[in-house]
Structure formats: structure tokens, C-alpha cells
């Protein structure tokens, strides 16, 4: 525990790994995850914040390139167990897969009424030019924001380089710049400058929806297929015929367009008939799928593809993982997928 005063917000700081806490290996010079105490020692400013902070670290912090759905369930479970004790949660996470994790947690935590803020950094906390301090300190401040004794943010957010985004709307867009994330289809929830400016109309509200429900089932027999000019029948056939496959996120062109070649449409039609769900998501970072707008997407609608509308690939993947175990009817699944359930897409 870092500080303790009774009426201040209680924040649980969860360290999963990532550059923020990494050090350079003496022999190879490669960055590897380091222990949490080292990280805390390097930010004495944490003691100055107007909140009580408790910490929890993964026993073996990971580079987020090793992220797995089992760790998402672990994070969700940790939040569930500590939900009543804390006012907000900050998750330190590598930036590489942070958007996937933030999306997954948004689905696993139904009726969330407290902030769960993901953050990390492009440079380790020990680096002179690090972006870690600002990201961490402001994330904790965001998670501590309250009005009438209630948290202001009641959703899974992602804070990076002066901006708070809705987690399931983000994508990592830059491996070099400090501004590593973008949310092209949804405005920022908050911006940090001289003042912390909250964009109230865009905050998520679960008002009247009831108690927190923590889901613990994710289907992992799914895949992402990105179309490219020249994709062969053999490639697509082998991927779509994987034994036990339950769902596909199909990354199409522009507003959901694809090849109109017969073999292509036939393959998709066959797997949909077998009960595999196929979601149409655009390869573009911004904008939306609109099946039927062009002749090249009209057929997809007819053979039963589900529209991902303006969802990100990261959120589509975790929404599939989350919805598939619910054993919905074909129609029910389609309806549910095409409806916004955690602010992850624009419904109509
Ligand atoms: N490879 C690192 C990770 O995702 C990159 C980062 O933290 O920014 O864990």
C-alpha cells in the first residue's frame, strides 16, 4: 500500500507487464519485464496523489505480445474480487495488445460502474525521456475522479499521451510516437492539458442496468482473415476449414467490400451454412461497413455475413469470443453482434 487516508478514493493498481516496467538486459540489450517494486520506486510522485493506492502484480509480468485470453479472465476475476473494496482500477499493460485486452475486459465486465483504466508507455519508466510517468499519474487521477461520491468514468478506458479513450474503440497505430493509440470512430472521453477536460456526453452509462456481472467463458476457436488482392482459394479454404472453427472476423476492403469471384463467395456460403459465424469488419482504421452500398458487398449480405459496422478488429475479436459461448440462435447471434452492448460500435 502506498498511502492510506480514509475518505480518499481507493485505487487498485494492477501490473501485468509491458515496457513501462521493463529494463535492458545487460547481455543482449533487449527489453524485458522487470519487477513491480522497481517501477514503484521510480515514481515517488505516487505518494502525492489524492487517493489510496494498493498494488497487485502478475507473479511473472509479461510482454503483452504474450497476452492470452486466460490472462483476461484473471484480470476480470481480480477486479470482481476487489470490486466493492475499490473505487477504481488502473491496469499497467504493454501497448502492443492493450486494445485487445481493453476490448475483452469491456465485454467480460457487464454493468461496470467503476473505472478500469488501461495504460502503459512507449519508453520504460527508468528512461530519462519516459512517457510512463504522465500516463501512470494521470490514469490514476482519472480513475479517482468522483462526483457526488460516485466515479465519473464507469467503463473500461485506455489512457495514453494526454488522451482517455473508450478502450474497445482503440487501436495501436504507432510503434514510435508517444501518441500510440487512436480511436477514429469515437471521440476521446477526456483530454489532459492544463486541466483535465472530460467529454461528458460521450461517457458510458450503465444506469439502471443492475449489478456487475463478470463473465468467465471465452471461445478461442476463432480467426481473423485479412483480404488482400491475390488471396488464393487454397489459402482461404485451408483457413476456413480448420477443425472446430467457430467464428471468423473477415477484414474486408473499404465499406465492407470483397471479391465477387464465385469460389470466394461459395466458400463463405458453405462455412456459414455449417454454422460458423463470419463478421465483416473493414480494414480501414476509420469508417464503417455498409453491406449493400456496393455490388461487391451486396452478396455478402445475402449469404449471411454479420455486419461489424464501425467496430475495430480488436473489439470484433473479443466480442466473438464473448458471444459464442452464449449459445445463441443464428438470428439471435447476428442481432446481438450487430447491436452495441458496451459502446463498442455505433448501432445504426
Ligand atoms: N512489447 C511491449 C509490450 O507490449 C511494448 C509496450 O509495452 O509498449 O509489452
XYZ file of N, CA and C and ligand atoms in Angstrom, residues 16-22 31 33 62-66 93-98 119-123 131 160 172 174-175 180-181, ligand 1:
105
model
N 0.642 -5.859 -15.139
C 0.691 -7.118 -15.904
C 2.011 -7.259 -16.651
N 2.717 -6.136 -16.817
C 3.978 -6.144 -17.563
C 4.011 -5.016 -18.570
N 4.801 -5.159 -19.617
C 4.892 -4.117 -20.644
C 6.111 -3.234 -20.454
N 6.382 -2.433 -21.473
C 7.580 -1.569 -21.497
C 7.694 -0.713 -20.236
N 6.567 -0.239 -19.747
C 6.570 0.679 -18.595
C 7.483 0.184 -17.455
N 7.487 -1.108 -17.217
C 8.300 -1.632 -16.107
C 9.505 -2.433 -16.578
N 9.902 -2.247 -17.833
C 10.991 -3.080 -18.351
C 12.374 -2.474 -18.111
N 14.780 -5.388 -24.239
C 13.955 -5.010 -23.087
C 13.196 -6.223 -22.573
N 10.532 -7.647 -19.121
C 9.711 -7.203 -17.974
C 10.501 -7.308 -16.672
N 4.499 -9.887 -17.993
C 4.753 -10.320 -19.369
C 4.858 -9.154 -20.355
N 5.553 -9.408 -21.433
C 5.466 -8.524 -22.597
C 4.069 -8.813 -23.155
N 3.332 -7.788 -23.510
C 1.932 -8.039 -23.877
C 1.796 -8.806 -25.191
N 2.884 -9.031 -25.883
C 2.821 -9.893 -27.071
C 2.543 -11.338 -26.641
N 2.738 -11.618 -25.363
C 2.401 -12.948 -24.840
C 1.028 -12.971 -24.179
N -0.077 -2.230 -18.622
C -0.127 -3.275 -19.649
C 0.753 -2.842 -20.814
N 1.379 -3.773 -21.499
C 2.143 -3.436 -22.699
C 1.219 -2.848 -23.745
N 1.769 -1.950 -24.554
C 0.891 -1.281 -25.524
C 0.556 -2.166 -26.726
N 1.387 -3.174 -26.994
C 1.185 -3.968 -28.221
C -0.213 -4.582 -28.323
N -0.700 -5.141 -27.252
C -2.024 -5.790 -27.310
C -3.029 -5.126 -26.356
N -2.702 -3.893 -25.952
C -3.561 -3.225 -24.960
C -5.002 -3.050 -25.468
N -3.265 1.487 -19.082
C -2.215 2.396 -19.550
C -0.883 1.670 -19.595
N 0.096 2.334 -20.172
C 1.440 1.761 -20.288
C 2.327 2.858 -20.811
N 3.364 2.508 -21.546
C 4.216 3.559 -22.100
C 5.041 3.032 -23.255
N 5.596 3.961 -24.010
C 6.464 3.601 -25.132
C 7.916 3.461 -24.673
N 8.278 4.193 -23.602
C 9.634 4.091 -23.048
C 9.539 3.633 -21.591
N 7.601 8.424 -21.187
C 6.217 8.895 -21.188
C 5.420 8.186 -20.090
N -3.516 7.248 -22.797
C -2.181 7.289 -23.388
C -1.954 8.665 -23.978
N -3.851 0.284 -31.673
C -2.477 0.805 -31.631
C -2.097 1.167 -33.059
N 0.797 3.350 -33.773
C 2.168 3.802 -33.952
C 3.123 3.126 -32.971
N 4.217 2.594 -33.508
C 5.179 1.901 -32.651
C 6.300 2.844 -32.221
N 0.441 6.653 -29.327
C 0.471 5.320 -29.947
C -0.909 4.797 -30.328
N -1.954 5.420 -29.786
C -3.306 4.881 -29.996
C -4.206 5.885 -30.714
N 6.317 -5.048 -26.369
C 5.787 -4.175 -25.367
C 4.508 -4.804 -24.821
O 3.501 -4.709 -25.427
C 5.522 -2.833 -25.915
C 4.947 -1.834 -24.925
O 4.755 -2.068 -23.772
O 4.716 -0.707 -25.348
O 4.546 -5.393 -23.768
